[in-house]
Structures are given as structure tokens and as C-alpha cells.
XYZ file of C-alpha atoms in Angstrom:
187
model
C -45.180 47.296 -3.691
C -42.053 48.780 -2.132
C -41.913 52.551 -2.007
C -39.143 54.825 -0.878
C -39.358 58.378 0.317
C -36.358 58.754 2.560
C -34.079 60.761 0.246
C -34.265 64.248 -1.143
C -34.468 64.419 -4.901
C -31.872 66.291 -6.858
C -33.388 67.725 -9.984
C -30.324 68.801 -11.936
C -26.591 68.675 -11.367
C -25.274 72.205 -11.098
C -22.163 72.144 -13.306
C -20.697 75.387 -11.958
C -20.937 74.133 -8.383
C -19.506 70.740 -9.439
C -16.496 72.406 -11.103
C -15.861 74.683 -8.107
C -16.218 71.813 -5.628
C -13.858 69.438 -7.437
C -10.306 70.362 -6.460
C -9.030 68.195 -9.301
C -10.369 70.564 -11.991
C -8.625 73.765 -13.041
C -11.193 76.004 -14.693
C -9.994 77.812 -17.787
C -11.456 81.305 -17.783
C -11.182 82.992 -21.140
C -13.109 85.319 -23.428
C -11.614 84.013 -26.678
C -11.972 80.653 -28.419
C -8.603 79.292 -27.265
C -9.803 77.270 -24.256
C -8.536 73.956 -25.667
C -4.979 75.193 -26.187
C -5.109 77.048 -22.869
C -6.219 73.867 -21.086
C -3.437 71.839 -22.710
C -0.691 74.272 -21.701
C -2.056 74.594 -18.148
C -2.265 70.784 -17.823
C 1.266 70.423 -19.209
C 2.647 73.075 -16.840
C 0.950 71.402 -13.850
C 2.197 67.916 -14.783
C 5.748 69.126 -15.471
C 5.791 71.210 -12.259
C 6.721 74.274 -14.322
C 8.177 77.014 -12.091
C 5.982 79.510 -13.977
C 2.786 77.502 -13.300
C 1.173 80.268 -11.220
C 1.712 82.750 -14.066
C 0.507 80.267 -16.673
C -2.701 79.329 -14.834
C -3.626 82.988 -14.212
C -5.908 84.153 -17.038
C -5.220 87.850 -16.342
C -1.618 87.647 -17.493
C -0.479 87.406 -21.081
C 1.674 84.281 -20.651
C -1.244 81.841 -20.999
C -2.456 83.636 -24.146
C 1.056 83.728 -25.617
C 1.638 80.003 -24.981
C -1.800 79.126 -26.399
C -0.969 81.049 -29.594
C 2.398 79.232 -29.785
C 0.688 75.852 -29.433
C -1.823 76.694 -32.182
C 1.031 77.753 -34.446
C 3.256 74.731 -33.754
C 0.332 72.326 -34.287
C -0.858 74.072 -37.444
C -4.303 74.678 -35.956
C -6.049 77.930 -36.924
C -7.077 80.150 -34.003
C -10.637 79.454 -32.911
C -12.760 76.811 -31.249
C -11.492 73.239 -31.312
C -13.018 69.806 -31.666
C -11.471 66.349 -31.772
C -9.762 66.899 -35.185
C -7.900 69.884 -33.700
C -7.079 67.927 -30.522
C -5.487 65.270 -32.775
C -3.297 67.974 -34.346
C -2.297 69.249 -30.897
C -1.443 65.646 -29.998
C 1.054 65.403 -32.874
C 2.713 68.627 -31.661
C 3.203 67.170 -28.160
C 5.459 64.100 -28.391
C 5.890 62.396 -25.041
C 2.380 63.351 -23.902
C -0.913 61.525 -24.284
C -3.958 63.788 -24.579
C -7.220 62.431 -23.151
C -10.594 64.174 -23.415
C -13.464 63.416 -21.028
C -16.866 64.747 -22.144
C -19.786 65.814 -19.973
C -22.105 65.419 -22.959
C -21.102 61.736 -23.149
C -21.789 61.086 -19.435
C -18.182 61.834 -18.444
C -16.865 59.187 -20.821
C -13.460 59.255 -22.479
C -14.048 60.465 -26.045
C -10.438 60.820 -27.208
C -7.191 59.121 -26.237
C -3.944 59.867 -28.005
C -1.157 57.367 -28.631
C 0.422 55.819 -25.542
C 3.050 58.081 -23.998
C 4.913 58.501 -20.745
C 2.950 61.563 -19.580
C -0.857 61.843 -19.551
C -2.885 65.063 -19.873
C -6.638 65.029 -19.179
C -9.083 67.645 -20.451
C -12.730 67.995 -19.416
C -15.023 69.048 -22.287
C -18.385 70.568 -21.372
C -20.686 73.103 -23.005
C -18.185 73.688 -25.870
C -15.448 74.533 -23.362
C -12.329 72.758 -22.066
C -11.017 72.629 -18.492
C -8.123 70.658 -16.978
C -8.429 67.497 -14.899
C -5.378 67.354 -12.636
C -6.235 64.063 -10.902
C -8.264 61.271 -12.467
C -8.714 59.345 -9.200
C -10.213 62.458 -7.580
C -12.373 63.198 -10.637
C -13.784 59.667 -10.575
C -13.974 59.601 -6.750
C -11.674 56.571 -6.667
C -8.424 55.866 -4.840
C -6.459 54.513 -7.811
C -6.453 55.107 -11.558
C -4.810 52.985 -14.234
C -3.662 55.084 -17.215
C -3.342 51.958 -19.360
C -6.891 50.597 -19.041
C -8.389 54.046 -18.224
C -10.365 52.888 -15.204
C -10.596 53.953 -11.583
C -10.305 51.512 -8.687
C -10.861 51.717 -4.949
C -8.405 48.989 -3.986
C -5.101 48.106 -5.561
C -6.214 44.477 -5.598
C -9.207 45.356 -7.827
C -6.960 46.078 -10.814
C -7.148 43.091 -13.190
C -3.456 42.306 -13.620
C -4.116 39.840 -16.437
C -5.844 42.563 -18.462
C -3.647 45.480 -17.515
C -0.049 44.327 -17.582
C 1.224 47.895 -17.140
C 0.236 47.991 -13.484
C 2.439 45.859 -11.277
C 1.018 45.000 -7.879
C 3.755 44.943 -5.267
C 4.228 41.804 -3.180
C 3.232 43.678 -0.042
C 0.590 46.379 0.175
C 0.559 48.689 3.205
C -2.889 49.046 4.780
C -3.990 51.516 7.405
C -6.062 49.971 10.182
C -7.023 52.578 12.777
C -3.794 54.147 13.979
C -1.644 51.129 13.176
C -0.127 50.341 9.812
C 0.259 46.701 8.942
C 1.473 44.975 5.814
C -0.402 42.195 4.050
C 0.747 40.026 1.194
C -1.248 40.136 -2.031
C -1.456 36.802 -3.816
């Protein structure tokens, strides 16, 4: 019988270390139950390259709290903790944005996707708390991510064009080979 003993065992994934290590996650630090709204406004500010992003992402200031209260009010969501029904209400208050929720409790699966929109916001739900995912390729440890089929890919040629018509593969794809860049044609 084959046996292996060449690797160290990892007992448990340390979530705090994972969140700190991943540069694609903005941790929402709050003492109230507004983490969902806070995560949405931080994600929106990051995506829109808001000039006040630094002030919005800082939990010490009052701007993040003020904007979270505004979002709750405009969506008609009572202040407090939020689940998927509340996320759906936030979605209706954000035309032009698609909210997506990835859940740790569901093995980092996508548990909510709003209607198709031009801009995509990704939230990470874990331990009854929401954080922001700023880059899905980095979160999935992939080089590419298709927002239409919601999958990560390592090579542009791995994207199934027949299934995902939203992603158009260019006729030539630049590849890096050592120090020289060369162009190959994708058929």
C-alpha cells in the first residue's frame, strides 16, 4: 500500500491570517451591526476610484458610518445585521452594480448574485460578518476571472467561449517567455 509522509499537516485554516495575507480583501472593522452596508460602500468607493476612498475605508472616521446609514435608509433596510434578504434590498438601491456574496461557510462558494450590471461588487461573508473582495482573480489564486460565468481561469484560452459569449478572446495574445515577449495567434 502506498503511504505518504513527506508533507506537514495543516490542522485548521487560520481565517485571521488568511484575511491579513490576502491583499485582495479589505477587512471591515466595526463594532456595530452595519458591516454589510459598510462593505458595500467601501467596495463601491474602491471600484469607482472615489477620491475620498481613504476616508471611506478608515473605520475611525465618521464618513463610513454616515454612508452606511444612508445606504440602509435608501434601501429601506432597518439598521442591524443583514442576510441575503437585506442584500437583495441593497441591490435594488444600487442600479448599475451587481452585488455578489461569497461565503466561507459554503466553502467559498457564490451564494448570491444580483442582476447583471456593468459594475460588479464582491463581498466575503464569514462568521456573520462581511468584508470586501477587491480582486476575484487574486481571491481565487487565478490569473483571469470571468464576471459572466463567475469562474477563475489561469489562461485566457481556458475560457469556454461557446459557453461564455461575454468574454471575447483577442486574435493575438501576448505571452511572456523569459525576457522576450512574443505574440501567438489563438485559434
